[in-house]
Short mmCIF file of C-alpha atoms in Angstrom, two decimals:
data_model
loop_
_atom_site.label_atom_id
_atom_site.label_comp_id
_atom_site.label_asym_id
_atom_site.label_seq_id
_atom_site.Cartn_x
_atom_site.Cartn_y
_atom_site.Cartn_z
CA UNK A 812 213.81 95.07 76.98
CA UNK A 813 212.86 94.90 73.30
CA UNK A 814 213.83 91.67 71.55
CA UNK A 815 211.92 92.35 68.34
CA UNK A 816 213.34 90.72 65.20
CA UNK A 817 211.84 92.32 62.06
CA UNK A 818 212.79 89.30 59.95
CA UNK A 819 209.61 87.64 61.19
CA UNK A 820 207.30 90.54 60.27
CA UNK A 821 204.92 90.62 57.33
CA UNK A 822 204.20 93.78 55.39
CA UNK A 823 200.80 95.41 55.02
CA UNK A 824 200.95 96.68 51.44
CA UNK A 825 197.25 97.29 50.80
CA UNK A 826 194.07 98.27 52.64
CA UNK A 827 190.42 98.11 51.63
CA UNK A 828 187.62 99.54 53.77
CA UNK A 829 183.88 99.45 53.19
CA UNK A 830 182.32 100.49 56.49
CA UNK A 831 179.71 102.79 58.02
CA UNK A 832 182.52 105.38 58.11
CA UNK A 833 182.65 105.37 54.31
CA UNK A 834 184.06 103.77 51.20
CA UNK A 835 187.83 103.63 50.99
CA UNK A 836 190.76 104.66 53.15
CA UNK A 837 190.43 108.43 53.13
CA UNK A 838 186.69 108.55 53.81
CA UNK A 839 187.13 106.12 56.69
CA UNK A 840 190.08 107.95 58.19
CA UNK A 841 188.37 111.33 58.05
CA UNK A 842 185.25 110.01 59.80
CA UNK A 843 187.10 107.92 62.38
CA UNK A 844 189.45 110.72 63.40
CA UNK A 845 186.57 113.20 63.56
CA UNK A 846 184.85 111.05 66.19
CA UNK A 847 181.42 111.46 64.57
CA UNK A 848 179.09 108.51 65.10
CA UNK A 849 177.49 106.82 62.10
CA UNK A 850 174.50 105.35 63.98
CA UNK A 851 171.06 106.31 62.68
CA UNK A 852 167.48 105.14 62.51
CA UNK A 853 166.93 102.83 59.54
CA UNK A 854 163.49 102.67 57.87
CA UNK A 855 164.21 99.06 56.90
CA UNK A 856 164.31 98.23 60.63
CA UNK A 857 160.95 99.84 61.41
CA UNK A 858 159.53 96.52 62.64
CA UNK A 859 162.77 95.20 64.16
CA UNK A 860 163.55 94.87 67.86
CA UNK A 861 165.96 97.81 67.56
CA UNK A 862 165.35 100.38 64.84
CA UNK A 863 168.81 101.88 64.45
CA UNK A 864 172.17 100.60 63.24
CA UNK A 865 175.36 101.64 61.45
CA UNK A 866 175.13 101.05 57.69
CA UNK A 867 177.62 101.43 54.85
CA UNK A 868 176.56 104.68 53.13
CA UNK A 869 175.87 104.81 49.42
CA UNK A 870 176.77 101.20 48.70
CA UNK A 871 175.43 100.28 45.25
CA UNK A 872 176.43 96.70 44.51
CA UNK A 873 175.07 96.79 40.97
CA UNK A 874 177.22 99.80 40.12
CA UNK A 875 180.32 98.53 41.90
CA UNK A 876 180.21 94.87 40.89
CA UNK A 877 177.91 94.78 37.89
CA UNK A 878 174.19 94.08 37.91
CA UNK A 879 174.53 90.71 36.16
CA UNK A 880 176.80 89.47 38.96
CA UNK A 881 175.84 91.29 42.15
CA UNK A 882 172.31 89.89 42.45
CA UNK A 883 173.75 86.41 43.01
CA UNK A 884 175.63 87.52 46.11
CA UNK A 885 174.49 88.20 49.65
CA UNK A 886 175.44 91.65 50.90
CA UNK A 887 178.23 90.36 53.17
CA UNK A 888 179.98 88.95 50.09
CA UNK A 889 179.37 92.12 48.08
CA UNK A 890 181.03 94.22 50.79
CA UNK A 891 184.01 91.86 50.94
CA UNK A 892 184.53 91.84 47.18
CA UNK A 893 184.62 95.63 46.97
CA UNK A 894 187.00 95.90 49.94
CA UNK A 895 189.27 93.20 48.49
CA UNK A 896 189.44 94.99 45.14
CA UNK A 897 190.32 98.22 46.95
CA UNK A 898 193.07 96.50 48.93
CA UNK A 899 194.66 94.84 45.90
CA UNK A 900 194.63 98.12 43.97
CA UNK A 901 196.10 99.93 46.98
CA UNK A 902 198.89 97.34 47.07
CA UNK A 903 199.74 98.01 43.43
CA UNK A 904 199.03 94.41 42.44
CA UNK A 905 197.23 93.18 39.33
CA UNK A 906 195.35 89.85 39.46
CA UNK A 907 195.69 89.61 35.69
CA UNK A 908 199.43 89.23 36.05
CA UNK A 909 200.13 87.53 39.36
CA UNK A 910 200.70 83.82 39.98
CA UNK A 911 197.28 82.98 41.39
CA UNK A 912 198.50 79.68 42.83
CA UNK A 913 200.66 81.68 45.24
CA UNK A 914 197.84 83.99 46.40
CA UNK A 915 195.78 82.97 49.44
CA UNK A 916 192.45 84.34 50.63
CA UNK A 917 191.66 84.20 54.35
CA UNK A 918 188.51 86.04 55.37
CA UNK A 919 186.48 86.05 58.56
CA UNK A 920 182.73 86.00 59.06
CA UNK A 921 180.46 85.02 61.91
CA UNK A 922 176.87 84.78 60.69
CA UNK A 923 176.86 84.26 56.92
CA UNK A 924 174.06 85.39 54.65
CA UNK A 925 171.36 85.82 57.26
CA UNK A 926 169.41 88.32 55.14
CA UNK A 927 169.16 85.88 52.24
CA UNK A 928 168.29 82.99 54.54
CA UNK A 929 165.49 84.87 56.28
CA UNK A 930 164.02 86.07 52.97
CA UNK A 931 164.06 82.60 51.49
CA UNK A 932 162.61 81.06 54.64
CA UNK A 933 159.71 83.48 54.40
CA UNK A 934 159.24 82.52 50.74
CA UNK A 935 159.18 78.86 51.77
CA UNK A 936 156.46 79.55 54.33
CA UNK A 937 154.40 81.72 51.97
CA UNK A 938 154.73 79.83 48.70
CA UNK A 939 156.24 76.38 49.34
CA UNK A 940 159.58 74.74 48.52
CA UNK A 941 159.39 75.19 44.74
CA UNK A 942 159.67 78.96 45.16
CA UNK A 943 162.90 78.78 47.16
CA UNK A 944 165.87 80.07 45.16
CA UNK A 945 168.50 77.55 44.05
CA UNK A 946 171.01 80.22 45.11
CA UNK A 947 169.95 80.02 48.77
CA UNK A 948 172.86 77.82 49.83
CA UNK A 949 175.71 79.51 47.92
CA UNK A 950 174.39 82.91 48.99
CA UNK A 951 174.13 82.09 52.68
CA UNK A 952 177.15 79.87 53.37
CA UNK A 953 179.97 81.57 55.30
CA UNK A 954 182.72 80.00 53.20
CA UNK A 955 181.44 81.70 50.05
CA UNK A 956 182.91 85.04 51.11
CA UNK A 957 186.43 83.77 50.47
CA UNK A 958 185.28 81.58 47.59
CA UNK A 959 183.77 84.45 45.63
CA UNK A 960 186.68 86.79 46.39
CA UNK A 961 189.07 84.13 45.08
CA UNK A 962 187.01 83.77 41.91
CA UNK A 963 186.95 87.53 41.43
CA UNK A 964 190.70 87.95 41.98
CA UNK A 965 191.86 84.69 40.37
CA UNK A 966 193.48 83.64 43.64
CA UNK A 967 194.07 79.88 43.56
CA UNK A 968 196.09 79.41 46.74
CA UNK A 969 194.77 78.38 50.18
CA UNK A 970 191.21 79.60 50.66
CA UNK A 971 189.85 79.79 54.19
CA UNK A 972 187.12 81.37 56.30
CA UNK A 973 187.68 81.94 60.00
CA UNK A 974 184.67 81.92 62.31
CA UNK A 975 185.67 83.09 65.77
CA UNK A 976 182.67 85.40 66.22
CA UNK A 977 183.74 89.03 66.68
CA UNK A 978 187.41 88.01 66.63
CA UNK A 979 187.07 86.50 63.14
CA UNK A 980 188.82 89.31 61.27
CA UNK A 981 191.85 89.38 63.57
CA UNK A 982 192.04 85.59 63.43
CA UNK A 983 192.06 85.73 59.63
CA UNK A 984 194.95 88.20 59.59
CA UNK A 985 196.89 86.11 62.10
CA UNK A 986 196.42 82.94 60.07
CA UNK A 987 197.32 84.77 56.87
CA UNK A 988 200.56 85.87 58.49
CA UNK A 989 201.36 82.28 59.41
CA UNK A 990 200.77 81.11 55.82
CA UNK A 991 203.31 83.64 54.60
CA UNK A 992 205.86 82.72 57.24
CA UNK A 993 205.46 79.03 56.35
CA UNK A 994 206.11 79.76 52.68
CA UNK A 995 202.72 78.39 51.67
CA UNK A 996 201.96 81.47 49.56
CA UNK A 997 203.44 84.83 48.60
CA UNK A 998 200.42 87.13 48.94
CA UNK A 999 197.48 86.89 51.35
CA UNK A 1000 194.18 88.71 50.97
CA UNK A 1001 193.18 88.78 54.65
CA UNK A 1002 190.29 90.40 56.48
CA UNK A 1003 186.61 89.95 57.18
CA UNK A 1004 183.10 90.99 56.26
CA UNK A 1005 179.70 91.04 57.94
CA UNK A 1006 176.21 92.20 57.05
CA UNK A 1007 173.76 90.58 59.41
CA UNK A 1008 171.31 93.37 60.23
CA UNK A 1009 168.33 91.10 59.77
CA UNK A 1010 165.24 91.03 61.99
CA UNK A 1011 166.06 87.66 63.56
CA UNK A 1012 169.68 88.54 64.35
CA UNK A 1013 168.75 91.91 65.85
CA UNK A 1014 165.98 90.30 67.87
CA UNK A 1015 168.40 87.72 69.23
CA UNK A 1016 171.00 90.32 70.18
CA UNK A 1017 168.31 92.51 71.75
CA UNK A 1018 166.84 89.64 73.77
CA UNK A 1019 170.23 88.79 75.24
CA UNK A 1020 170.73 92.42 76.28
CA UNK A 1021 173.70 93.12 74.00
CA UNK A 1022 172.27 96.13 72.11
CA UNK A 1023 171.92 99.73 73.22
CA UNK A 1024 168.34 100.89 73.70
CA UNK A 1025 169.00 104.59 72.92
CA UNK A 1026 166.50 104.95 70.07
CA UNK A 1027 165.86 108.56 71.08
CA UNK A 1028 169.51 109.45 70.37
CA UNK A 1029 171.19 106.81 68.17
CA UNK A 1030 174.32 108.85 67.51
CA UNK A 1031 175.13 108.76 71.23
CA UNK A 1032 174.31 105.07 71.67
CA UNK A 1033 177.76 103.56 71.08
CA UNK A 1034 179.89 104.96 73.90
CA UNK A 1035 182.81 102.68 74.80
CA UNK A 1036 184.23 103.00 78.31
CA UNK A 1037 181.59 105.59 79.22
CA UNK A 1038 179.91 105.27 82.61
CA UNK A 1039 176.47 105.36 80.95
CA UNK A 1040 177.06 102.77 78.22
CA UNK A 1041 174.23 100.28 77.78
CA UNK A 1042 175.21 98.07 74.87
CA UNK A 1043 176.56 98.16 71.34
CA UNK A 1044 175.09 99.36 68.05
CA UNK A 1045 174.95 96.64 65.40
CA UNK A 1046 176.77 97.46 62.18
CA UNK A 1047 177.91 96.06 58.86
CA UNK A 1048 181.16 96.41 56.97
CA UNK A 1049 184.29 94.84 55.52
CA UNK A 1050 188.00 95.36 55.97
CA UNK A 1051 190.72 93.71 53.89
CA UNK A 1052 194.51 93.83 54.15
CA UNK A 1053 197.06 92.65 51.60
CA UNK A 1054 199.91 90.88 53.39
CA UNK A 1055 203.30 90.00 51.94
CA UNK A 1056 206.68 88.98 53.28
CA UNK A 1057 208.84 92.02 53.87
CA UNK A 1058 211.53 90.79 51.46
CA UNK A 1059 208.98 90.31 48.69
CA UNK A 1060 207.44 93.73 49.26
CA UNK A 1061 210.85 95.37 49.11
CA UNK A 1062 211.83 93.41 46.02
CA UNK A 1063 208.93 94.91 44.07
CA UNK A 1064 209.39 98.37 45.65
CA UNK A 1065 205.95 98.23 47.26
CA UNK A 1066 204.83 100.83 49.76
CA UNK A 1067 204.67 99.22 53.19
CA UNK A 1068 202.02 100.92 55.34
CA UNK A 1069 202.99 99.01 58.49
CA UNK A 1070 203.94 95.54 59.64
CA UNK A 1071 202.04 92.76 61.36
CA UNK A 1072 204.67 91.67 63.86
CA UNK A 1073 202.75 89.42 66.23
CA UNK A 1074 199.59 87.41 66.70
CA UNK A 1075 198.15 85.76 69.78
CA UNK A 1076 194.96 83.79 70.34
CA UNK A 1077 193.27 82.16 73.32
CA UNK A 1078 189.96 80.99 74.73
CA UNK A 1079 188.29 82.16 77.91
CA UNK A 1080 186.78 78.69 78.41
CA UNK A 1081 184.32 80.44 80.70
CA UNK A 1082 180.89 81.26 79.21
CA UNK A 1083 179.10 81.27 75.86
CA UNK A 1084 178.54 85.03 75.70
CA UNK A 1085 180.02 86.71 78.80
CA UNK A 1086 183.75 87.45 79.11
CA UNK A 1087 185.69 85.93 81.98
CA UNK A 1088 185.64 88.81 84.50
CA UNK A 1089 189.21 87.97 85.55
CA UNK A 1090 190.39 88.69 82.01
CA UNK A 1091 192.68 85.65 82.14
CA UNK A 1092 191.93 84.57 78.58
CA UNK A 1093 192.43 88.06 77.19
CA UNK A 1094 195.73 88.32 79.03
CA UNK A 1095 196.88 85.02 77.51
CA UNK A 1096 196.20 86.34 73.99
CA UNK A 1097 197.97 89.65 74.62
CA UNK A 1098 200.97 87.92 76.13
CA UNK A 1099 201.13 85.45 73.23
CA UNK A 1100 201.02 88.27 70.67
CA UNK A 1101 203.81 90.20 72.40
CA UNK A 1102 205.93 87.07 72.76
CA UNK A 1103 205.38 86.25 69.09
CA UNK A 1104 206.49 89.77 68.18
CA UNK A 1105 209.41 89.69 70.62
CA UNK A 1106 208.17 92.97 72.04
CA UNK A 1107 208.00 94.06 75.67
CA UNK A 1108 205.02 95.59 77.44
CA UNK A 1109 206.75 98.93 77.83
CA UNK A 1110 207.15 99.23 74.05
CA UNK A 1111 203.38 99.34 73.37
CA UNK A 1112 202.30 102.93 72.75
CA UNK A 1113 198.77 102.51 71.40
CA UNK A 1114 195.92 100.02 71.79
CA UNK A 1115 192.89 99.79 69.53
CA UNK A 1116 190.54 98.22 72.07
CA UNK A 1117 187.74 95.81 71.34
CA UNK A 1118 185.68 98.37 73.30
CA UNK A 1119 182.15 97.26 72.42
CA UNK A 1120 180.25 99.71 74.67
CA UNK A 1121 178.83 96.84 76.72
CA UNK A 1122 179.22 97.00 80.50
CA UNK A 1123 181.02 93.65 80.88
CA UNK A 1124 183.42 93.83 77.92
CA UNK A 1125 184.73 97.33 78.54
CA UNK A 1126 185.30 96.80 82.26
CA UNK A 1127 187.12 93.51 81.73
CA UNK A 1128 189.27 94.82 78.90
CA UNK A 1129 190.19 97.96 80.83
CA UNK A 1130 191.29 95.89 83.83
CA UNK A 1131 193.52 93.70 81.69
CA UNK A 1132 195.06 96.67 79.88
CA UNK A 1133 195.79 98.41 83.19
CA UNK A 1134 197.19 95.23 84.71
CA UNK A 1135 199.56 94.64 81.79
CA UNK A 1136 200.43 98.15 80.66
CA UNK A 1137 199.38 100.60 83.38
CA UNK A 1138 198.06 103.89 82.04
CA UNK A 1139 200.84 104.47 79.50
CA UNK A 1140 199.41 103.31 76.14
CA UNK A 1141 196.86 105.59 74.50
CA UNK A 1142 193.70 103.50 74.13
CA UNK A 1143 190.87 104.05 71.69
CA UNK A 1144 187.74 102.24 70.54
CA UNK A 1145 186.64 103.11 67.03
CA UNK A 1146 183.30 101.35 67.62
CA UNK A 1147 182.05 104.65 68.99
CA UNK A 1148 181.97 105.77 65.34
CA UNK A 1149 181.33 102.58 63.37
CA UNK A 1150 179.24 100.58 65.81
CA UNK A 1151 180.05 96.89 66.16
CA UNK A 1152 180.56 95.18 62.80
CA UNK A 1153 180.62 91.78 64.52
CA UNK A 1154 182.80 89.32 62.57
CA UNK A 1155 184.32 92.13 60.50
CA UNK A 1156 185.39 94.24 63.48
CA UNK A 1157 188.84 92.74 63.97
CA UNK A 1158 189.86 93.33 60.36
CA UNK A 1159 188.44 96.86 60.15
CA UNK A 1160 190.10 97.83 63.41
CA UNK A 1161 193.41 96.25 62.37
CA UNK A 1162 193.27 98.52 59.30
CA UNK A 1163 192.59 101.54 61.52
CA UNK A 1164 195.53 100.54 63.71
CA UNK A 1165 197.77 100.34 60.63
CA UNK A 1166 196.68 103.85 59.66
CA UNK A 1167 197.25 105.18 63.18
CA UNK A 1168 200.80 103.83 63.14
CA UNK A 1169 201.46 105.02 59.60
CA UNK A 1170 200.02 108.51 60.06
CA UNK A 1171 200.87 109.23 63.68
CA UNK A 1172 197.31 110.12 64.62
CA UNK A 1173 195.09 108.32 67.14
CA UNK A 1174 191.31 108.37 66.62
CA UNK A 1175 189.18 109.49 69.55
CA UNK A 1176 186.64 107.28 71.30
CA UNK A 1177 183.33 108.82 70.27
CA UNK A 1178 180.65 109.69 72.84
CA UNK A 1179 182.92 109.29 75.84
CA UNK A 1180 181.59 111.94 78.21
CA UNK A 1181 182.24 110.45 81.64
CA UNK A 1182 184.84 107.72 82.02
CA UNK A 1183 183.60 104.76 84.02
CA UNK A 1184 185.01 104.83 87.54
CA UNK A 1185 186.53 101.37 87.06
CA UNK A 1186 188.40 102.33 83.88
CA UNK A 1187 191.94 103.30 84.87
CA UNK A 1188 193.51 103.66 81.42
CA UNK A 1189 194.31 106.55 79.09
CA UNK A 1190 191.33 106.59 76.72
CA UNK A 1191 191.69 109.01 73.81
CA UNK A 1192 188.51 111.08 73.59
CA UNK A 1193 187.25 114.51 72.62
CA UNK A 1194 189.56 114.85 69.64
CA UNK A 1195 192.17 112.88 67.72
CA UNK A 1196 195.61 112.85 69.30
CA UNK A 1197 198.85 113.37 67.38
CA UNK A 1198 201.43 110.80 68.47
CA UNK A 1199 204.37 108.97 66.96
CA UNK A 1200 203.58 105.28 67.30
CA UNK A 1201 206.11 102.54 66.62
CA UNK A 1202 204.20 99.71 68.33
CA UNK A 1203 200.45 99.20 68.68
CA UNK A 1204 198.13 96.31 69.39
CA UNK A 1205 194.59 95.63 68.21
CA UNK A 1206 192.30 93.58 70.47
CA UNK A 1207 189.38 91.47 69.28
CA UNK A 1208 187.14 89.24 71.39
CA UNK A 1209 184.09 87.17 70.53
CA UNK A 1210 181.21 85.08 71.83
CA UNK A 1211 182.41 81.63 72.76
CA UNK A 1212 185.36 83.18 74.57
CA UNK A 1213 187.49 83.70 71.44
CA UNK A 1214 190.35 86.19 71.84
CA UNK A 1215 192.70 87.42 69.11
CA UNK A 1216 195.36 90.11 69.38
CA UNK A 1217 197.55 91.59 66.63
CA UNK A 1218 200.76 93.55 67.05
CA UNK A 1219 201.22 96.31 64.46
CA UNK A 1220 204.57 98.06 64.10
CA UNK A 1221 205.84 100.94 62.03
CA UNK A 1222 207.29 100.23 58.58
#
């Protein structure tokens, strides 16, 4: 039985997306619903352990942020700033006229400015300490993603960075929701960003067996829930949501794209990098999110899965989904198109879930050709599926056993 009380919901009034699927909402939605992979060989990775990835196309930081400013920022901050500006504009808000003390910024990230750090470390080795940039620290620190976004948007409220690995973006949105419900602020810029396609990071992921080895066919490499999956494709990107209390959004006649109605988090407490095969931690997070939303299992119509395309993650997640929901919800993993944006994934996929609910269209899981025998759920594949969705959940899991689940409901 549904016990949902919409008085506890927060409104999603703005979205910003800077991902391998494109710049902005419409470019992303067209690519995601087409099911066309963005993975490709990258000349910059010619000497890396894996030579292909999913990159944001046509991103010119100097043009988008100004040359005099952009060079001081690592790429993960650049992506976040552009996505945050998009989201605020989409929400119909103007930082020149809002009360900045009542605007919070909560952004997720997992690895910081690895590109800057590796470049500066090489400069240290080649030329000595006096040639290391004084901007090394502010360019590489994780907290600077929210710091710089706050500076750019004149947001003087609570300013936080969540670091729960690949669950960071979902965690940020959940915490942002709690700040609104507590009355700590009136607007939250919530989401995540990641750009860590550096040689050392890719080597580390490759050595631990997390990455797909399909260099001969990169576009088919990310294949969530497929029987022949062999790892994920590393990616970069940023997703930002503007969150407000429903009453405040209505008072200013804002368009509400959807609602964030529940949030649940847990820890596997099992292993540093492998999910608990029982799925107990994931189940705790899902149950907590549904309880928070006062929503029953039978009400969930769509699930945006974490779906990394790794053998362990997909099998464990599918078992938990089947155990809790049977084969009723339509499940998709958009990582088949975007690859795995690591710390940004939860925010980007929450935005895609909002769009699926708002537009009544479920993206397909790209490259799914033969469903794994152990996957007993309804995975959308082949083509997008038209469906009216009132309740959806978005799953995000990360190294360290971090689990975060969001409940998204129709406006």
